[in-house]
Short mmCIF file of C-alpha atoms in Angstrom, two decimals:
data_model
loop_
_atom_site.label_atom_id
_atom_site.label_comp_id
_atom_site.label_asym_id
_atom_site.label_seq_id
_atom_site.Cartn_x
_atom_site.Cartn_y
_atom_site.Cartn_z
CA MET A 1076 51.62 49.70 18.05
CA TYR A 1077 51.74 52.32 15.42
CA PRO A 1078 48.99 54.16 13.73
CA GLU A 1079 47.13 52.26 10.62
CA ARG A 1080 47.73 54.70 8.20
CA VAL A 1081 51.52 54.69 8.40
CA VAL A 1082 51.22 50.90 9.20
CA ARG A 1083 49.65 51.06 5.74
CA MET A 1084 52.13 52.91 3.94
CA LEU A 1085 55.49 51.59 5.61
CA THR A 1086 54.20 47.91 4.77
CA ARG A 1087 53.48 49.20 1.10
CA ARG A 1088 56.04 50.80 -0.17
CA PHE A 1089 59.48 49.13 1.84
CA PHE A 1090 58.00 45.49 2.59
CA VAL A 1091 58.74 46.43 6.40
CA SER A 1092 56.85 43.76 8.81
CA PRO A 1093 54.13 45.23 10.94
CA CYS A 1094 55.24 42.82 13.42
CA LEU A 1095 57.82 44.36 15.94
CA CYS A 1096 60.00 41.47 16.60
CA GLY A 1097 62.38 42.83 14.14
CA LYS A 1098 63.01 40.58 10.77
CA GLN A 1099 61.64 41.82 8.08
CA ARG A 1100 58.38 40.79 6.33
CA CYS A 1101 57.39 38.96 9.58
CA MET A 1102 53.54 39.63 10.21
CA THR A 1103 52.90 37.80 13.22
CA TRP A 1104 49.54 37.58 14.59
CA LYS A 1105 49.06 38.19 18.25
CA HIS A 1106 47.50 35.34 19.92
CA LEU A 1107 44.76 36.75 22.37
CA ARG A 1108 42.62 33.25 23.19
CA SER A 1109 42.82 29.90 21.72
CA GLU A 1110 39.31 27.26 21.97
CA PRO A 1111 39.05 23.31 21.58
CA GLY A 1112 36.46 22.51 18.22
CA PRO A 1113 34.56 19.39 16.77
CA ASP A 1114 37.41 16.64 16.55
CA PHE A 1115 36.53 14.33 13.78
CA GLY A 1116 38.79 11.81 14.12
CA ILE A 1117 41.23 12.17 11.45
CA PHE A 1118 41.62 15.30 12.23
CA GLN A 1119 40.89 18.13 15.11
CA SER A 1120 39.09 21.64 14.55
CA ARG A 1121 40.51 24.52 17.03
CA PHE A 1122 39.32 28.09 17.14
CA ASP A 1123 42.27 30.44 17.93
CA TRP A 1124 41.47 34.53 18.34
CA LEU A 1125 43.92 36.61 16.17
CA GLU A 1126 44.87 40.11 15.92
CA ASN A 1127 45.66 41.59 12.71
CA PRO A 1128 49.27 43.41 12.78
CA ARG A 1129 48.11 45.97 10.46
CA ASN A 1130 44.98 47.33 11.51
CA SER A 1131 44.60 46.02 15.00
CA HIS A 1132 41.60 43.94 13.81
CA SER A 1133 40.13 40.54 15.94
CA LEU A 1134 39.60 37.30 13.59
CA LYS A 1135 38.29 33.95 14.78
CA ALA A 1136 40.45 31.56 12.58
CA VAL A 1137 39.54 27.93 11.78
CA VAL A 1138 42.59 25.83 12.09
CA LEU A 1139 42.26 21.68 11.78
CA GLU A 1140 45.26 20.03 13.81
CA VAL A 1141 45.99 17.05 11.13
CA PRO A 1142 49.04 14.32 11.83
CA ASP A 1143 51.52 14.50 9.98
CA TRP A 1144 51.17 12.45 6.16
CA ILE A 1145 53.31 10.59 3.38
CA ASN A 1146 54.08 10.50 -0.11
CA VAL A 1147 56.06 8.24 -1.05
CA ALA A 1148 57.24 8.01 -5.25
CA ALA A 1149 57.39 3.93 -5.81
CA PHE A 1150 59.83 2.85 -8.36
CA THR A 1151 60.28 -0.53 -9.58
CA PRO A 1152 63.84 -1.53 -10.97
CA GLU A 1153 62.56 -1.54 -15.04
CA GLY A 1154 61.39 2.25 -13.92
CA LYS A 1155 58.22 2.18 -13.53
CA VAL A 1156 55.87 3.86 -10.93
CA VAL A 1157 53.64 1.91 -8.95
CA VAL A 1158 50.85 4.34 -8.96
CA VAL A 1159 47.09 3.54 -6.35
CA HIS A 1160 43.71 3.48 -7.04
CA GLN A 1161 41.02 4.37 -4.75
CA TYR A 1162 37.98 6.23 -4.67
CA ARG A 1163 38.45 9.90 -2.16
CA PHE A 1164 35.37 10.54 -0.80
CA GLY A 1165 35.69 14.13 -0.69
CA MET A 1166 36.23 14.05 -4.67
CA ARG A 1167 33.38 11.50 -4.55
CA LYS A 1168 35.57 9.60 -7.47
CA THR A 1169 37.85 7.02 -7.84
CA THR A 1170 41.55 8.51 -8.67
CA THR A 1171 44.79 7.77 -9.55
CA GLU A 1172 47.76 8.72 -6.64
CA ILE A 1173 51.23 7.65 -5.45
CA PRO A 1174 51.11 6.16 -2.07
CA ALA A 1175 50.54 7.94 0.08
CA GLY A 1176 49.18 7.85 4.43
CA ILE A 1177 49.04 9.56 8.13
CA ILE A 1178 51.91 9.01 10.33
CA GLU A 1179 51.32 7.46 13.26
CA ASP A 1180 51.65 8.56 16.93
CA GLY A 1181 55.31 8.78 17.50
CA GLU A 1182 56.21 6.54 14.07
CA SER A 1183 58.95 8.62 12.20
CA HIS A 1184 57.90 9.70 8.66
CA GLU A 1185 60.45 7.47 7.61
CA ASN A 1186 58.29 4.58 8.95
CA ALA A 1187 55.36 5.21 8.36
CA ALA A 1188 56.83 5.56 4.47
CA LYS A 1189 57.80 2.18 4.00
CA ARG A 1190 54.66 0.87 6.46
CA GLU A 1191 52.54 2.78 3.80
CA LEU A 1192 54.25 1.88 0.92
CA LEU A 1193 54.09 -2.17 2.11
CA GLU A 1194 50.45 -2.04 3.42
CA GLU A 1195 48.99 -0.11 0.39
CA THR A 1196 50.61 -2.13 -1.95
CA GLY A 1197 52.63 -5.34 -0.96
CA TYR A 1198 55.96 -3.16 -2.52
CA SER A 1199 58.88 -2.85 -0.46
CA THR A 1200 62.43 -1.95 -0.98
CA ASP A 1201 65.99 -0.78 0.88
CA ARG A 1202 66.22 2.00 -1.26
CA TRP A 1203 65.29 4.66 -0.11
CA GLU A 1204 65.54 8.82 -0.35
CA TYR A 1205 64.02 11.49 1.66
CA LEU A 1206 62.90 14.44 -0.60
CA GLY A 1207 61.56 17.04 2.44
CA TRP A 1208 58.41 18.08 3.04
CA VAL A 1209 55.94 20.51 2.37
CA GLU A 1210 53.43 22.33 3.60
CA PRO A 1211 49.41 20.80 2.36
CA ASN A 1212 47.00 24.04 3.38
CA PRO A 1213 49.06 26.20 5.73
CA ALA A 1214 46.17 28.66 5.80
CA PHE A 1215 43.76 26.40 8.14
CA GLN A 1216 45.96 22.81 8.63
CA ASN A 1217 49.06 22.90 11.25
CA ASN A 1218 50.62 19.43 9.26
CA ARG A 1219 53.69 18.50 7.18
CA CYS A 1220 53.59 16.16 4.09
CA HIS A 1221 56.97 14.44 4.25
CA GLN A 1222 58.10 12.93 0.69
CA TRP A 1223 60.39 9.94 -0.06
CA VAL A 1224 61.00 8.61 -3.02
CA ALA A 1225 61.59 4.31 -3.13
CA ARG A 1226 64.19 2.90 -5.85
CA ASP A 1227 63.98 -0.86 -6.59
CA VAL A 1228 60.68 -1.78 -5.49
CA ARG A 1229 59.59 -5.48 -5.65
CA ARG A 1230 56.05 -7.35 -4.70
CA THR A 1231 57.17 -8.74 -1.54
CA ASN A 1232 53.76 -8.84 0.58
CA ARG A 1233 50.52 -9.26 0.21
CA GLN A 1234 48.26 -5.65 0.65
CA ASN A 1235 47.15 -5.15 4.11
CA LEU A 1236 44.31 -3.02 4.34
CA ASP A 1237 42.19 -2.00 6.72
CA ASP A 1238 38.36 -3.26 6.60
CA GLY A 1239 37.65 1.00 5.55
CA GLU A 1240 40.59 0.88 2.44
CA ALA A 1241 39.91 -0.15 -1.02
CA ILE A 1242 42.87 -0.23 -3.45
CA ALA A 1243 44.62 -1.44 -6.20
CA VAL A 1244 47.51 -1.15 -7.37
CA GLN A 1245 49.29 -0.74 -10.84
CA GLU A 1246 52.99 -0.50 -12.37
CA LEU A 1247 52.69 2.04 -14.60
CA SER A 1248 55.62 4.08 -16.91
CA VAL A 1249 56.54 7.05 -16.77
CA GLU A 1250 54.77 7.89 -19.85
CA GLU A 1251 51.59 6.36 -18.91
CA VAL A 1252 52.23 8.49 -15.69
CA ARG A 1253 53.20 11.90 -17.80
CA ASP A 1254 49.75 11.44 -20.08
CA LYS A 1255 47.25 10.73 -17.26
CA ILE A 1256 48.21 13.98 -15.79
CA HIS A 1257 48.19 15.38 -19.20
CA LYS A 1258 44.72 14.02 -19.43
CA GLY A 1259 43.66 14.88 -16.14
CA ASP A 1260 43.52 11.86 -15.05
CA MET A 1261 46.07 12.13 -12.35
CA ARG A 1262 45.42 15.46 -9.57
CA ASN A 1263 45.88 15.15 -6.40
CA SER A 1264 48.55 18.04 -5.37
CA LEU A 1265 50.60 16.27 -3.24
CA ALA A 1266 51.06 13.32 -5.24
CA LEU A 1267 51.98 15.56 -8.29
CA LEU A 1268 54.15 17.92 -6.25
CA THR A 1269 56.09 14.58 -4.97
CA LEU A 1270 55.97 12.69 -8.05
CA SER A 1271 57.64 16.99 -9.70
CA ARG A 1272 60.78 16.40 -7.46
CA VAL A 1273 61.51 12.85 -9.48
CA LEU A 1274 59.95 12.99 -13.09
CA ASP A 1275 59.48 16.04 -15.53
CA VAL A 1276 55.20 15.68 -15.03
CA TRP A 1277 54.26 18.21 -17.01
CA GLY A 1278 56.34 17.01 -19.81
CA THR A 1279 57.74 20.22 -20.25
CA SER A 1280 61.22 19.77 -21.02
CA ALA A 1281 60.38 16.47 -22.06
CA MET B 444 27.70 -9.09 -4.00
CA TYR B 445 30.90 -11.72 -3.77
CA PRO B 446 32.00 -13.00 -1.41
CA GLU B 447 34.65 -10.76 -0.38
CA ARG B 448 37.77 -13.41 -0.27
CA VAL B 449 36.77 -14.15 -4.71
CA VAL B 450 36.52 -9.66 -4.23
CA ARG B 451 39.93 -9.34 -2.92
CA MET B 452 41.50 -12.31 -5.27
CA LEU B 453 40.46 -10.66 -8.64
CA THR B 454 41.77 -6.78 -7.07
CA ARG B 455 45.15 -8.25 -6.05
CA ARG B 456 45.69 -10.11 -9.19
CA PHE B 457 44.30 -8.41 -11.94
CA PHE B 458 43.17 -5.00 -10.78
CA VAL B 459 39.32 -5.68 -11.91
CA SER B 460 36.91 -2.86 -10.12
CA PRO B 461 35.29 -4.72 -7.12
CA CYS B 462 32.88 -2.24 -8.49
CA LEU B 463 29.93 -3.21 -10.31
CA CYS B 464 30.20 -0.30 -12.92
CA GLY B 465 32.46 -2.26 -15.56
CA LYS B 466 34.94 0.52 -15.93
CA GLN B 467 38.16 -1.08 -14.94
CA ARG B 468 39.75 -0.46 -11.47
CA CYS B 469 36.64 1.81 -10.36
CA MET B 470 36.25 1.23 -6.82
CA THR B 471 33.26 3.43 -6.50
CA TRP B 472 31.54 3.26 -2.44
CA LYS B 473 28.20 3.11 -1.89
CA HIS B 474 26.47 6.03 -1.22
CA LEU B 475 24.19 5.32 2.01
CA ARG B 476 23.68 9.07 3.72
CA SER B 477 24.65 12.57 4.31
CA GLU B 478 24.48 14.63 6.90
CA PRO B 479 25.71 18.28 7.49
CA GLY B 480 28.22 18.87 10.20
CA PRO B 481 29.30 22.03 11.83
CA ASP B 482 29.63 25.46 9.67
CA PHE B 483 33.28 27.15 9.60
CA GLY B 484 32.24 29.28 7.38
CA ILE B 485 35.74 29.45 5.44
CA PHE B 486 34.28 25.78 4.87
CA GLN B 487 31.31 23.52 6.24
CA SER B 488 31.46 19.96 7.50
CA ARG B 489 29.48 16.98 6.00
CA PHE B 490 29.27 13.75 7.21
CA ASP B 491 29.01 10.73 4.78
CA TRP B 492 28.45 6.78 5.39
CA LEU B 493 29.23 4.68 2.33
CA GLU B 494 30.03 1.33 1.90
CA ASN B 495 33.22 -0.29 0.96
CA PRO B 496 33.05 -2.74 -2.12
CA ARG B 497 35.41 -5.09 -1.09
CA ASN B 498 34.18 -5.94 2.29
CA SER B 499 30.54 -4.43 2.15
CA HIS B 500 31.86 -3.03 5.20
CA SER B 501 30.32 0.69 6.02
CA LEU B 502 32.35 3.60 7.23
CA LYS B 503 31.56 7.05 8.35
CA ALA B 504 33.67 9.93 6.35
CA VAL B 505 33.67 13.25 6.42
CA VAL B 506 34.06 15.79 3.68
CA LEU B 507 34.43 19.87 4.24
CA GLU B 508 32.28 21.29 1.02
CA VAL B 509 35.10 24.32 0.40
CA PRO B 510 34.48 26.68 -2.62
CA ASP B 511 37.34 26.27 -5.27
CA TRP B 512 40.43 28.45 -5.60
CA ILE B 513 42.69 29.71 -7.76
CA ASN B 514 46.34 30.11 -7.76
CA VAL B 515 47.96 33.18 -9.84
CA ALA B 516 51.85 32.75 -10.85
CA ALA B 517 52.63 36.39 -12.05
CA PHE B 518 55.94 37.16 -13.85
CA THR B 519 56.84 41.64 -14.83
CA PRO B 520 57.75 42.28 -17.64
CA GLU B 521 61.80 41.51 -16.57
CA GLY B 522 60.96 37.95 -15.43
CA LYS B 523 60.36 38.21 -11.81
CA VAL B 524 57.38 36.76 -9.45
CA VAL B 525 55.22 38.79 -7.58
CA VAL B 526 54.98 36.88 -4.34
CA VAL B 527 52.87 37.38 -1.60
CA HIS B 528 53.79 37.11 2.22
CA GLN B 529 51.37 36.37 4.80
CA TYR B 530 51.30 35.15 8.49
CA ARG B 531 49.32 31.82 8.01
CA PHE B 532 47.06 30.37 11.15
CA GLY B 533 47.34 26.94 10.54
CA MET B 534 51.36 26.73 9.89
CA ARG B 535 50.91 30.10 12.35
CA LYS B 536 54.19 31.54 10.70
CA THR B 537 55.03 34.19 7.83
CA THR B 538 54.72 32.16 5.06
CA THR B 539 56.08 33.13 1.14
CA GLU B 540 53.72 32.20 -1.45
CA ILE B 541 51.97 32.99 -4.72
CA PRO B 542 48.74 34.83 -5.11
CA ALA B 543 45.74 32.87 -4.32
CA GLY B 544 42.53 33.13 -3.29
CA ILE B 545 38.47 31.68 -3.05
CA ILE B 546 36.65 32.09 -5.82
CA GLU B 547 33.23 34.13 -4.93
CA ASP B 548 29.94 33.05 -4.88
CA GLY B 549 28.82 32.73 -8.57
CA GLU B 550 32.21 33.86 -9.54
CA SER B 551 34.40 32.79 -13.08
CA HIS B 552 38.16 31.38 -11.54
CA GLU B 553 39.67 33.71 -13.97
CA ASN B 554 37.19 36.55 -12.51
CA ALA B 555 39.02 35.32 -9.20
CA ALA B 556 42.22 35.40 -10.68
CA LYS B 557 42.43 38.64 -12.15
CA ARG B 558 40.52 39.87 -8.71
CA GLU B 559 42.79 38.16 -6.82
CA LEU B 560 46.07 39.31 -7.51
CA LEU B 561 44.80 43.40 -8.17
CA GLU B 562 43.77 42.80 -3.95
CA GLU B 563 46.69 41.29 -3.03
CA THR B 564 49.16 42.89 -4.39
CA GLY B 565 48.01 46.24 -6.67
CA TYR B 566 49.39 43.85 -9.46
CA SER B 567 47.44 43.10 -13.17
CA THR B 568 47.85 42.83 -16.52
CA ASP B 569 45.92 41.50 -20.15
CA ARG B 570 48.59 38.75 -20.62
CA TRP B 571 46.59 35.48 -18.53
CA GLU B 572 46.89 31.93 -19.62
CA TYR B 573 45.12 28.79 -17.88
CA LEU B 574 47.26 25.86 -16.72
CA GLY B 575 44.62 23.62 -14.91
CA TRP B 576 43.08 23.14 -12.13
CA VAL B 577 44.40 20.34 -9.38
CA GLU B 578 42.55 18.45 -6.29
CA PRO B 579 43.75 20.34 -3.50
CA ASN B 580 42.35 17.27 -0.61
CA PRO B 581 40.68 15.06 -3.03
CA ALA B 582 40.25 12.36 0.45
CA PHE B 583 38.13 14.67 3.12
CA GLN B 584 37.54 18.13 0.81
CA ASN B 585 35.40 18.64 -2.58
CA ASN B 586 37.13 21.54 -4.03
CA ARG B 587 39.22 22.46 -7.11
CA CYS B 588 42.31 25.23 -7.23
CA HIS B 589 42.98 27.12 -10.60
CA GLN B 590 46.00 27.11 -12.20
CA TRP B 591 47.05 30.36 -13.84
CA VAL B 592 49.76 32.16 -15.06
CA ALA B 593 49.78 36.45 -15.77
CA ARG B 594 52.36 37.76 -17.61
CA ASP B 595 53.70 41.08 -17.78
CA VAL B 596 52.19 42.26 -14.96
CA ARG B 597 52.71 45.31 -13.97
CA ARG B 598 51.65 47.30 -9.81
CA THR B 599 48.91 49.59 -11.35
CA ASN B 600 46.97 50.22 -8.34
CA ARG B 601 47.24 50.23 -4.54
CA GLN B 602 46.32 46.90 -2.81
CA ASN B 603 42.50 46.74 -1.27
CA LEU B 604 43.19 44.25 1.52
CA ASP B 605 40.08 42.83 3.55
CA ASP B 606 40.29 43.88 7.74
CA GLY B 607 41.17 40.15 8.45
CA GLU B 608 44.32 39.91 5.67
CA ALA B 609 48.17 41.67 5.92
CA ILE B 610 50.24 40.95 3.25
CA ALA B 611 53.16 41.96 1.80
CA VAL B 612 54.35 42.10 -1.38
CA GLN B 613 58.09 41.98 -3.06
CA GLU B 614 59.05 40.85 -6.92
CA LEU B 615 61.47 37.63 -6.63
CA SER B 616 63.97 37.06 -9.51
CA VAL B 617 63.59 33.14 -10.53
CA GLU B 618 67.27 32.63 -8.62
CA GLU B 619 65.44 34.40 -4.88
CA VAL B 620 62.66 32.12 -5.49
CA ARG B 621 64.17 28.81 -6.54
CA ASP B 622 67.04 29.65 -3.34
CA LYS B 623 63.77 29.82 -1.26
CA ILE B 624 62.62 26.71 -1.89
CA HIS B 625 65.84 24.88 -1.51
CA LYS B 626 65.92 26.43 1.79
CA GLY B 627 62.71 25.25 3.09
CA ASP B 628 61.70 28.96 3.24
CA MET B 629 58.60 28.12 0.15
CA ARG B 630 56.64 25.33 0.96
CA ASN B 631 53.05 25.90 0.31
CA SER B 632 51.92 22.51 -1.92
CA LEU B 633 49.52 24.85 -4.08
CA ALA B 634 52.08 27.48 -4.86
CA LEU B 635 54.38 24.86 -5.30
CA LEU B 636 52.46 22.60 -7.91
CA THR B 637 51.76 26.58 -9.80
CA LEU B 638 55.29 27.34 -9.88
CA SER B 639 55.83 23.66 -11.43
CA ARG B 640 54.02 23.81 -14.26
CA VAL B 641 56.19 27.54 -15.06
CA LEU B 642 59.44 27.21 -13.26
CA ASP B 643 61.85 24.44 -12.79
CA VAL B 644 61.18 24.90 -9.14
CA TRP B 645 63.34 22.19 -7.64
CA GLY B 646 66.20 23.35 -9.83
CA THR B 647 66.68 19.44 -11.12
CA SER B 648 67.03 20.10 -14.66
CA ALA B 649 69.74 24.18 -13.26
#
């Protein structure tokens, strides 16, 4: 390892990486060891001991091992957006979001998107388009959120909720969605990010 | 409480709320009790026992009590975006993001935004604009992420990193940012959402 002063100087001035892998701006920390932490059901915690490439200082980090998630921006043939209202335990309030859920063990993210839309809302379609995936929280979660858009969705079934769910469904026009976002009535970051790929959510180019 | 069959029918067909507070589509669960869970330093866990208004089924939920966060979209006078490269323990890789951090106890989110930009990058400015706040994860986190834009930023100081940080700074043109997002080299959902308020990040109207 280079002396810390030299590494700091190089990193600062030339943006070269303190990691020795050769890739520019790679800042990989050395993994020392891991230990499982408490299991919370919807995620499992893990402790990693890592070494800072900049100063060889070692650190204990908590990582949540979370299954991948899906988000669905669903549009009716009339161009309305299907939203879900549900009480969220984290924020302790009823939110307005888009259909979303957890990918089950061994399930494809495409199937999870179709299943969650159907279960949470009773809506379905055969017009699906994959938008991509994002990192919900790269700092302490290891999962991805896959983003789907469903077009020409129709109410074909009944909702099929778990005992642990209570969800109300509503169709909103794009203007109503934008208005809710503007008023602060839709703030779920992942829902907003998925919508931002298919709508001008902030009304900036309206 | 109404019979479950009636509540389900009303909720489904007319989007009335199963909660008795009178607000339409309020789905508030009854809070039964709470218990502290393990403390992870960067967040504290808590268990809540709640009662589903739809069917009176009770459930134990985990909530992470996380301090509020800030995100900063910082632009140089030339219109370049200041990005940070750092190894993220959750995703186990070096990411490209915008300056971000945790609001300290008693600190305002405005001050946290200014402090984090300065500490992580050495850049500063007096042109600050508040964009708003979003919910990183309303399902199991109780915190907000405040979004700021800083204009005409200049490198005025040295980086001031903790022992537990290693961050490389770079200025990217808007086109380079968009290219990185397009290639999947920038995927932090909160960073993308903050940028989406000031840039056409997906290149949809380009």
